[in-house]
Short mmCIF file of N, CA and C in Angstrom, two decimals:
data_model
loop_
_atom_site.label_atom_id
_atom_site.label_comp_id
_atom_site.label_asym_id
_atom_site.label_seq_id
_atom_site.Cartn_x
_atom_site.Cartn_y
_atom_site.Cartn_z
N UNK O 18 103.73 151.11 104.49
CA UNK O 18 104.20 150.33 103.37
C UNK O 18 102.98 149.79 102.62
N UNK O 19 103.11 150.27 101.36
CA UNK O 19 101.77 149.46 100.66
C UNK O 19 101.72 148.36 100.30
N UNK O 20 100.17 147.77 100.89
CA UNK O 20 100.10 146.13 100.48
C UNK O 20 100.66 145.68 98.76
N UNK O 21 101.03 144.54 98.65
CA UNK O 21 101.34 144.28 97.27
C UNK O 21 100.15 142.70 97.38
N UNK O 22 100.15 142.44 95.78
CA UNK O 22 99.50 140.83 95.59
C UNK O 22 100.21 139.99 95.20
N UNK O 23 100.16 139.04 95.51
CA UNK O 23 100.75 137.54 95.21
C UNK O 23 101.79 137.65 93.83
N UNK O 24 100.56 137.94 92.74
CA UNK O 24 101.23 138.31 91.60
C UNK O 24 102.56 139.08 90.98
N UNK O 25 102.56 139.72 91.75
CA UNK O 25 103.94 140.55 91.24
C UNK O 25 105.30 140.01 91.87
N UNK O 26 105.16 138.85 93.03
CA UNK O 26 105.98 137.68 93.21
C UNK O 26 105.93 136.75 92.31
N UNK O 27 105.25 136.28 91.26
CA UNK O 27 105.10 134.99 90.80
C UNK O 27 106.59 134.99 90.26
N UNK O 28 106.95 133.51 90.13
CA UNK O 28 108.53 133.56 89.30
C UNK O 28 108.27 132.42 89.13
N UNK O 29 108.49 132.31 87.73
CA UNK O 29 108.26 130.79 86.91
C UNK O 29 110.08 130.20 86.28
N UNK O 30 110.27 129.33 86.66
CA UNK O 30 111.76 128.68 86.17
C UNK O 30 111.32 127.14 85.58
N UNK O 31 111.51 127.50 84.50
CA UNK O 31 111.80 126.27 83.87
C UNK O 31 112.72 125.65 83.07
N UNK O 32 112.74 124.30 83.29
CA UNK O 32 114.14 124.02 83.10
C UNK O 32 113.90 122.21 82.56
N UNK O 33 115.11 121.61 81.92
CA UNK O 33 115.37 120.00 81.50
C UNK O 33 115.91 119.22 82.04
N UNK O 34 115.38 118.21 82.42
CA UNK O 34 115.84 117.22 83.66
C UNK O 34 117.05 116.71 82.89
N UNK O 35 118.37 116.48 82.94
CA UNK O 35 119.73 116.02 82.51
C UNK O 35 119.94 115.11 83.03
N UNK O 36 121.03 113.81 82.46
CA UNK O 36 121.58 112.89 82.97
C UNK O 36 122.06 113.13 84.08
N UNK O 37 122.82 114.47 84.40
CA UNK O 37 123.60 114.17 85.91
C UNK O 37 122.85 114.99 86.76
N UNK O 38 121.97 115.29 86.84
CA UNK O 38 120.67 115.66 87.70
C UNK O 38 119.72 114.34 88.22
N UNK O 39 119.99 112.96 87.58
CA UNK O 39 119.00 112.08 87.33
C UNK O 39 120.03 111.08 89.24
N UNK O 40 118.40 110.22 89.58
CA UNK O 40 119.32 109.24 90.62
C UNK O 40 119.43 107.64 89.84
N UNK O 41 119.88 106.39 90.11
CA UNK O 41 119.66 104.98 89.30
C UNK O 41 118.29 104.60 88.81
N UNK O 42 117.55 105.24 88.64
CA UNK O 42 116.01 104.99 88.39
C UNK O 42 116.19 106.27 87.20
N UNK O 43 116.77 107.38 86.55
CA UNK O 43 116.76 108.13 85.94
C UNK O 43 115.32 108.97 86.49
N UNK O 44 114.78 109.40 87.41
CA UNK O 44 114.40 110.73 88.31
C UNK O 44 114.82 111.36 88.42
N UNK O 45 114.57 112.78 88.53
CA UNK O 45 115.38 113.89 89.02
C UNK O 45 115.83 113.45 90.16
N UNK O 46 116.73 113.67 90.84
CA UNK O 46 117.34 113.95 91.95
C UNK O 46 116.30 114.96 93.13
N UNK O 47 116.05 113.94 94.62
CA UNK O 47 115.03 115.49 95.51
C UNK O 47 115.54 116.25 95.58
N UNK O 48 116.91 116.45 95.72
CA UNK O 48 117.73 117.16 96.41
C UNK O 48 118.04 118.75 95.62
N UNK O 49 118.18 118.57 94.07
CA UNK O 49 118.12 119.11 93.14
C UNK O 49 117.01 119.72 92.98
N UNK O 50 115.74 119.18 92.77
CA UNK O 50 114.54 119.77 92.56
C UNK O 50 114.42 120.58 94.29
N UNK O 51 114.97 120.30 95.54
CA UNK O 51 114.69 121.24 96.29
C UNK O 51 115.47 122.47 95.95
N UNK O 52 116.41 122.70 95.22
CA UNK O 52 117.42 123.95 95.09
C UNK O 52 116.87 124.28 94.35
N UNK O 53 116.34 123.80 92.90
CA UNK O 53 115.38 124.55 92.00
C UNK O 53 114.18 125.26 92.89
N UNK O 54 113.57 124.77 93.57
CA UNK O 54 112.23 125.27 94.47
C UNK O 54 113.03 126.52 95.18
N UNK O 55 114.50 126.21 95.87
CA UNK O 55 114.82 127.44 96.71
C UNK O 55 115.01 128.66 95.79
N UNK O 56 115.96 128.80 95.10
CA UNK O 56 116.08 129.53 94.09
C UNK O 56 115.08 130.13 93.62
N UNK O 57 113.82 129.77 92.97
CA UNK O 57 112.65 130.22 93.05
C UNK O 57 112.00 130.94 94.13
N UNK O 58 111.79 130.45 94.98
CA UNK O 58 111.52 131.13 96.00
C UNK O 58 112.20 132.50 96.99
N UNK O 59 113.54 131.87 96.05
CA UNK O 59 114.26 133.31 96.55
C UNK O 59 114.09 134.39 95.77
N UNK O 60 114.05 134.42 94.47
CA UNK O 60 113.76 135.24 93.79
C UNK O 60 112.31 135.71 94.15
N UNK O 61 111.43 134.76 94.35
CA UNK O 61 110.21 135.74 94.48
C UNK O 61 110.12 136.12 96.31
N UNK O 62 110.64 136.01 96.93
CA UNK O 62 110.87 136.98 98.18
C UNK O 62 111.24 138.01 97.79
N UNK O 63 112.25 138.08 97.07
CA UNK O 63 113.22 138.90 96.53
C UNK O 63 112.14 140.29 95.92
N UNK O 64 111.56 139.54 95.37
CA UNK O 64 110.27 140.41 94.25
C UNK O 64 108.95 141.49 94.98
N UNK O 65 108.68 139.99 96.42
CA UNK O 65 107.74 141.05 97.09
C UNK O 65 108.55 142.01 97.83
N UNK O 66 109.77 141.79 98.71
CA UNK O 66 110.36 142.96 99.53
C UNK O 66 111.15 143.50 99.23
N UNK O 67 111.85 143.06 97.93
CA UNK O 67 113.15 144.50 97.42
C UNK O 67 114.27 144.50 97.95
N UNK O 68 114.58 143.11 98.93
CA UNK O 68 115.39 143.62 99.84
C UNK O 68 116.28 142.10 99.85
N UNK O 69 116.98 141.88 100.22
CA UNK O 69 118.10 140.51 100.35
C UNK O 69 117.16 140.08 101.22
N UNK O 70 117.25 138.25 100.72
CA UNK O 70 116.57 137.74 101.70
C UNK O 70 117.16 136.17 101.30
N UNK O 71 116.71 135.40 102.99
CA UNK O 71 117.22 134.33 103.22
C UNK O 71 116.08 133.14 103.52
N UNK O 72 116.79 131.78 102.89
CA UNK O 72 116.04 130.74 103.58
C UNK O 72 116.07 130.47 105.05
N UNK O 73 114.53 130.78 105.53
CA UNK O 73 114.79 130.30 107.37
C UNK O 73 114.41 128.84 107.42
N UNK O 74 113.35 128.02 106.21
CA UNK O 74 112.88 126.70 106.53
C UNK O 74 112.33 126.54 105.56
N UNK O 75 112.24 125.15 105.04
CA UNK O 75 111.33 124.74 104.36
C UNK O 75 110.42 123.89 104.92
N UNK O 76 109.03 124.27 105.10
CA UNK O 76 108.27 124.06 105.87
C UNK O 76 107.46 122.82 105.30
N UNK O 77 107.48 122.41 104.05
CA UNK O 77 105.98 121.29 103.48
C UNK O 77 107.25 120.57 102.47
N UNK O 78 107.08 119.77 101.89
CA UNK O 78 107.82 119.25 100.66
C UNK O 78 106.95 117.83 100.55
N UNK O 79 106.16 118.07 99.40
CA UNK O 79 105.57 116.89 98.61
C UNK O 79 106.01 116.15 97.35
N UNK O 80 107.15 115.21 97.16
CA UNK O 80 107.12 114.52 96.47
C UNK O 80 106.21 113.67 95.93
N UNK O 81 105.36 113.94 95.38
CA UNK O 81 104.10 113.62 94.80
C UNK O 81 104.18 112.07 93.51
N UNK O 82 105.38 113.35 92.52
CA UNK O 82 105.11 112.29 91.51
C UNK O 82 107.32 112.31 90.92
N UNK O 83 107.89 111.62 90.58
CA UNK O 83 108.68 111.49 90.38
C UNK O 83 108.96 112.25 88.43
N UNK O 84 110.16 112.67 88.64
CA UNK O 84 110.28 113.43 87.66
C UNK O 84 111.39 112.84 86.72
N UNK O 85 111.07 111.99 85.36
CA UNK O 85 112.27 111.37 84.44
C UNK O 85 113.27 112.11 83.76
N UNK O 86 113.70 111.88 83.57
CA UNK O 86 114.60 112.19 82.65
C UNK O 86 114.51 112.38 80.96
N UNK O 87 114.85 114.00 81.18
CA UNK O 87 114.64 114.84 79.90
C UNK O 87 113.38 115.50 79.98
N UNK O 88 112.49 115.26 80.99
CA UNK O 88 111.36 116.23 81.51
C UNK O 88 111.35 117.63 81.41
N UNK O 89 110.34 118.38 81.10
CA UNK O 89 110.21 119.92 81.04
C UNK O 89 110.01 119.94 82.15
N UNK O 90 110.61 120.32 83.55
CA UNK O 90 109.75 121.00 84.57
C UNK O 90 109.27 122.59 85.05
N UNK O 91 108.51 122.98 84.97
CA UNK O 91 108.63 124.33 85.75
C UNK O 91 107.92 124.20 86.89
N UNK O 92 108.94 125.40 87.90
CA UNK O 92 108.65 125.16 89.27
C UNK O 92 108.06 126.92 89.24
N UNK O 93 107.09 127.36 89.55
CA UNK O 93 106.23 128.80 89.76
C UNK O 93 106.30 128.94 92.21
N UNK O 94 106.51 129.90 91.60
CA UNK O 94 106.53 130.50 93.24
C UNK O 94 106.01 131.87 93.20
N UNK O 95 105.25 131.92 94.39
CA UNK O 95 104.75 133.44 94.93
C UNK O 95 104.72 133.35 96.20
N UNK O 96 104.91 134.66 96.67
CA UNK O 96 104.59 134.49 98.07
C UNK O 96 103.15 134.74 98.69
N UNK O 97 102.93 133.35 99.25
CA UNK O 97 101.22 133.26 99.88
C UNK O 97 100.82 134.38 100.72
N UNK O 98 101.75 134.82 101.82
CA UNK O 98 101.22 135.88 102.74
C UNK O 98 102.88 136.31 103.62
N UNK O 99 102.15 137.55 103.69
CA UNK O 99 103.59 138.07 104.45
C UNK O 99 103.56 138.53 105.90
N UNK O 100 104.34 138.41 107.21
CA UNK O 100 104.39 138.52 108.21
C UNK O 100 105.31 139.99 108.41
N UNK O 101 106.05 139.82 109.80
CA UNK O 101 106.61 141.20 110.03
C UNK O 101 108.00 141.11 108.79
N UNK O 102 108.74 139.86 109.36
CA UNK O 102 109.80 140.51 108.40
C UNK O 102 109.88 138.81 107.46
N UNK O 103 109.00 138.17 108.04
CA UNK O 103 108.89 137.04 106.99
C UNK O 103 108.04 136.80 106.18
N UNK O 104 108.04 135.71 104.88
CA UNK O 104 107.16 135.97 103.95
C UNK O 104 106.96 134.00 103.82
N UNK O 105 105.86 133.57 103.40
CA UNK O 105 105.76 132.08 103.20
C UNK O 105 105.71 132.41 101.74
N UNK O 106 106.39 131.08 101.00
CA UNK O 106 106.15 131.49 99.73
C UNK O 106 106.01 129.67 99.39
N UNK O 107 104.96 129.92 98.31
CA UNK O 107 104.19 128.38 98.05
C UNK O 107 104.87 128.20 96.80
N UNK O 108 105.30 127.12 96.53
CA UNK O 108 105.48 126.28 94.96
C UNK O 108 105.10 125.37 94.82
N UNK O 109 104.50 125.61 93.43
CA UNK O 109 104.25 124.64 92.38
C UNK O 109 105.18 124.16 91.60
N UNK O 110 105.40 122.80 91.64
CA UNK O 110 105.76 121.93 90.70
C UNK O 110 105.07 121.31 89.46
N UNK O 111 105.24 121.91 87.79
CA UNK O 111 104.26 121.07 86.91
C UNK O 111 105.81 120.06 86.26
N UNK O 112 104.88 119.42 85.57
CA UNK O 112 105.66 118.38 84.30
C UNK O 112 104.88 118.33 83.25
N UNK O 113 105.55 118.69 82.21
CA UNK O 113 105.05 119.03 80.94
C UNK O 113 105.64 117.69 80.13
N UNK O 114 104.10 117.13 79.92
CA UNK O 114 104.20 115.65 78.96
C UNK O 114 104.74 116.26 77.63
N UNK O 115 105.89 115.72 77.23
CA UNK O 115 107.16 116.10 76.19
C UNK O 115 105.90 115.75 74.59
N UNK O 116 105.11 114.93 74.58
CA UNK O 116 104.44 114.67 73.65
C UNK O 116 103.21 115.92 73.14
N UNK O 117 102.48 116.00 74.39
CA UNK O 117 101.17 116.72 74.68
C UNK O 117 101.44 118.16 74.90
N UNK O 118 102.39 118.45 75.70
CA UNK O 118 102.53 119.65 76.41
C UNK O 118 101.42 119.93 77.39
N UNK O 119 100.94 118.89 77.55
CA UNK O 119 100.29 118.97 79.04
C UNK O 119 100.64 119.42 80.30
N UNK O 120 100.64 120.21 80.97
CA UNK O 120 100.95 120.37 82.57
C UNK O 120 100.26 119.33 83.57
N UNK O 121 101.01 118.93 84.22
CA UNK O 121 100.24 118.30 85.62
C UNK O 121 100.98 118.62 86.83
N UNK O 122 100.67 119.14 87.85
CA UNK O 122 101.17 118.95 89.28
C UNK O 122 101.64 117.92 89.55
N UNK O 123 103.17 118.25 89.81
CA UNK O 123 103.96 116.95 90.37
C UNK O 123 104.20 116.78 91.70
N UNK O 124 104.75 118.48 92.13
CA UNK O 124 105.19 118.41 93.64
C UNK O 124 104.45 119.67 94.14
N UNK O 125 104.59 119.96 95.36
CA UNK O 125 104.80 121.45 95.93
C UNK O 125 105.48 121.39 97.18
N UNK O 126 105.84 122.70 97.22
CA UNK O 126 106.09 122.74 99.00
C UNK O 126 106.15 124.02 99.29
N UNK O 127 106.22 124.74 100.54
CA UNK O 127 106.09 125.53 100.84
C UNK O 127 107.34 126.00 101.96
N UNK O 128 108.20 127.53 101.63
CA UNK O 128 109.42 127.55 101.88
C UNK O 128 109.09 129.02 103.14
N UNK O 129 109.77 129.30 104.00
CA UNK O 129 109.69 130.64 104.89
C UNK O 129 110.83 131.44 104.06
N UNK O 130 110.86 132.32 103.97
CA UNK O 130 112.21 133.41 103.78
C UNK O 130 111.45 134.29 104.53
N UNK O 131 112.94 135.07 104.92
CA UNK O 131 113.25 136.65 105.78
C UNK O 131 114.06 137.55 104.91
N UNK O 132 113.60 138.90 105.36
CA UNK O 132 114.00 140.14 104.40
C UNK O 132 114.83 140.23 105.48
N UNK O 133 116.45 140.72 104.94
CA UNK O 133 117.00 141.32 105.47
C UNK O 133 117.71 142.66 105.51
N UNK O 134 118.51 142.99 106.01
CA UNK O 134 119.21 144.43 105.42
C UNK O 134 120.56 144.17 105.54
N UNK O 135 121.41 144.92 104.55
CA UNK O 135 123.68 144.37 104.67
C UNK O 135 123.91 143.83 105.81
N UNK O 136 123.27 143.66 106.97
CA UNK O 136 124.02 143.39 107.83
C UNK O 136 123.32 142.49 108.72
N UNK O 137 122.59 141.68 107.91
CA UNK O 137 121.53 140.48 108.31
C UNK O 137 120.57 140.58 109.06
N UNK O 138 120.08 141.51 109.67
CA UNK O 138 119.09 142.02 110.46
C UNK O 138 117.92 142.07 109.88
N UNK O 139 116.94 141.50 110.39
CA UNK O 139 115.29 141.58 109.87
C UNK O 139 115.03 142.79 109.21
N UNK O 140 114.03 143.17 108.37
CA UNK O 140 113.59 144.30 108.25
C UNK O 140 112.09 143.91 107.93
N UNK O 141 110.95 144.51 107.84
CA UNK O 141 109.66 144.93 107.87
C UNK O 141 109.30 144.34 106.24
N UNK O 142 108.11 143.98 105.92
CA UNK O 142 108.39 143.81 104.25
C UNK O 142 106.67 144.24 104.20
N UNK O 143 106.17 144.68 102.31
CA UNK O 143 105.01 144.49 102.50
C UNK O 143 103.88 143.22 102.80
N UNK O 144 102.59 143.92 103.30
CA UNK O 144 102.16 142.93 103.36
C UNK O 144 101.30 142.03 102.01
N UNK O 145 100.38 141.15 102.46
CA UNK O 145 100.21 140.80 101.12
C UNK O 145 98.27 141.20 101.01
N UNK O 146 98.23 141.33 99.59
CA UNK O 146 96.67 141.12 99.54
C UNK O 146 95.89 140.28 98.83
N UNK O 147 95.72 139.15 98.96
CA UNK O 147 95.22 138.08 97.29
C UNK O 147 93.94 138.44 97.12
N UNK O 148 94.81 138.15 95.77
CA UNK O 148 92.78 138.62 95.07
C UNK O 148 92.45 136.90 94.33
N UNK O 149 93.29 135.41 94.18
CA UNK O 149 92.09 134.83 93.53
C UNK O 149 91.98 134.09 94.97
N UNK O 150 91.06 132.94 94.30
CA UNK O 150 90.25 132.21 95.76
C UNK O 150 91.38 130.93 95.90
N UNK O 151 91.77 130.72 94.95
CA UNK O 151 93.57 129.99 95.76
C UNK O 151 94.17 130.42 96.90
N UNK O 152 94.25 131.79 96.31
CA UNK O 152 95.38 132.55 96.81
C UNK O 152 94.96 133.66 98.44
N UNK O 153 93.89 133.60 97.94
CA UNK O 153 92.85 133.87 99.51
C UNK O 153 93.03 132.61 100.13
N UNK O 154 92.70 131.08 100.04
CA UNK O 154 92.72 129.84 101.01
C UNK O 154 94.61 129.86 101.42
N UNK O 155 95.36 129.67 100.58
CA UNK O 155 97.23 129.78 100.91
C UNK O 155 97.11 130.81 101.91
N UNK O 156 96.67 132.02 101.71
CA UNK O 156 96.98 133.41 102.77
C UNK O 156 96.26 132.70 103.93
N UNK O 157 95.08 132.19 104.42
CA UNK O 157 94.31 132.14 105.02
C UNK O 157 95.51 131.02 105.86
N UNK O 158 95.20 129.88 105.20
CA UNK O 158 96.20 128.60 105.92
C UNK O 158 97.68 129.23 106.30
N UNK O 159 97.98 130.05 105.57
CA UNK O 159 99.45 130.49 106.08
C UNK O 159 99.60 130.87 107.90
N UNK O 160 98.58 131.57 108.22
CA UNK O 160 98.60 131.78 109.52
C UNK O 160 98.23 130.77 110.50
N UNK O 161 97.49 129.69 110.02
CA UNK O 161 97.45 128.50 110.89
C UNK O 161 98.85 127.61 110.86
N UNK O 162 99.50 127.97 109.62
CA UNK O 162 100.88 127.02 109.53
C UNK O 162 101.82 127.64 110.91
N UNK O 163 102.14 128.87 110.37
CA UNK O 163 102.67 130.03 111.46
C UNK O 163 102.34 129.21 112.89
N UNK O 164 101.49 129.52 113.01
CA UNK O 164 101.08 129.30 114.39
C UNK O 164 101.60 127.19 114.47
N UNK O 165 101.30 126.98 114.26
CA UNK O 165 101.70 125.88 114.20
C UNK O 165 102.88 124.97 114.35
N UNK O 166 103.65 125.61 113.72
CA UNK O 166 105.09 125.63 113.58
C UNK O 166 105.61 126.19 115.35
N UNK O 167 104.91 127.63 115.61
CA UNK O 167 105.42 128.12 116.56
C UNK O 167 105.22 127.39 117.80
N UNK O 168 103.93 126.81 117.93
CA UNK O 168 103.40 125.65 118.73
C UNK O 168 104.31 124.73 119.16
N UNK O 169 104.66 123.68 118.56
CA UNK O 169 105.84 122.78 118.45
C UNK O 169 107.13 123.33 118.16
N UNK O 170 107.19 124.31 118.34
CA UNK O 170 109.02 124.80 118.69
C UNK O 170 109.16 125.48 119.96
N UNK O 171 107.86 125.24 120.73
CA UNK O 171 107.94 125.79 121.91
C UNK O 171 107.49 127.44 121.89
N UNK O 172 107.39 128.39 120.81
CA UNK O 172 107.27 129.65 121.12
C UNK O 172 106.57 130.41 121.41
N UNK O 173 105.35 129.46 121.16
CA UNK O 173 103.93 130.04 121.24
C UNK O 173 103.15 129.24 122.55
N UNK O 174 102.64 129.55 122.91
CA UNK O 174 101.46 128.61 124.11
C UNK O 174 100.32 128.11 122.89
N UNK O 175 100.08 127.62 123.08
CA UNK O 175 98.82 126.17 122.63
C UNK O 175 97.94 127.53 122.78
N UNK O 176 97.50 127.41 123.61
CA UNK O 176 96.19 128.49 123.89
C UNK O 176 96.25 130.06 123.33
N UNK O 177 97.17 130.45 123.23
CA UNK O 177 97.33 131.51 121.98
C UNK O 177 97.31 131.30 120.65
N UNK O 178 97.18 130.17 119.98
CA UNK O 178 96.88 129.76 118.81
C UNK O 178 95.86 129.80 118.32
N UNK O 179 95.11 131.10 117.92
CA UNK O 179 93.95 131.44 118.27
C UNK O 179 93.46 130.89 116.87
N UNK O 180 94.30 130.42 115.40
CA UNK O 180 93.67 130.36 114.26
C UNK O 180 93.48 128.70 113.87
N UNK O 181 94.57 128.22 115.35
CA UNK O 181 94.29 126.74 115.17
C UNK O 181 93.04 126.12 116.33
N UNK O 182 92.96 127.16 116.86
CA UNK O 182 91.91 126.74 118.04
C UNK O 182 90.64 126.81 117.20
N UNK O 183 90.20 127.50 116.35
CA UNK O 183 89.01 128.32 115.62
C UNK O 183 89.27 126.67 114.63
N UNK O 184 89.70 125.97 114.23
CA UNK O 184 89.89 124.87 113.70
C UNK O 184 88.61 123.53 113.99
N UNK O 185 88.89 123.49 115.58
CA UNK O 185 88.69 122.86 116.32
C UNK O 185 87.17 122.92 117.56
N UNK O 186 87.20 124.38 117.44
CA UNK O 186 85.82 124.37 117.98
C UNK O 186 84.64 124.97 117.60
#
């Protein structure tokens, strides 16, 4: 299967923060801006493997900066690096000052999806290759997250964590 790059996952959604999206403070809603992030992210799983795919976790979620009402947001997703049949895929959250059209980083987080096939079963996906130096450090950290995750769910031994050990000594 040939490697693919980051890029040909990217998926940009942008969208207007509305009154009934908003909580008593007129913010977006987290809950909302996490379905915007999934959605995104599904589509760009979707993009690197071709294939139906599902949320297994959302692994990071930074509420950073709170998002008002009537805000431009776009939320951009790619997938950082890809495993056997899973893929991490990173988002960005900007907010576009309605005056300036400035972008700034509001949130990010970082989501797992799995490729599947009709009948929910894993399947194999490509892997990834980054070419900028972002996107080389995300690929790089992705396998210490991996491992990490697997650590504290019991699946992995501590001492097989060979990318979090290299951390540390």
């Amino acid at each position: 299967m040939k490697p693919k790059h980051p890029s040909e996952s990217l998926t940009i959604l942008t969208d207007l923060v509305l009154p009934s999206e908003t909580n008593p403070l007129n913010n977006l809603f987290g809950g909302e801006l996490l379905a915007r992030m999934d959605r995104a992210a599904s589509i760009s799983a979707r993009r690197h493997s071709r294939r139906i795919t599902v949320t297994a976790s959302v692994n990071h979620v930074a509420f950073n900066r709170a998002i008002p009402l009537g805000s431009v947001v776009t939320v951009e997703a790619k997938v950082s690096r890809a495993f056997n049949s899973s893929m991490e895929i990173y988002i960005d959250v900007w907010l576009e000052d309605r005056e300036s059209g400035i972008k700034t980083k509001a949130n990010e987080a970082i989501y797992t999806f799995v490729a599947v096939d009709e009948t929910g079963n894993p399947v194999t996906v490509p892997q990834i290759e980054p070419e900028t130096e972002l996107e080389k450090a995300r690929y790089d950290a992705a396998l210490r997250r991996k491992q990490l995750s697997l650590v504290l769910a019991g699946k992995m031994n501590p001492h097989d964590a060979t990318e979090l050990k290299a951390l540390f000594t």
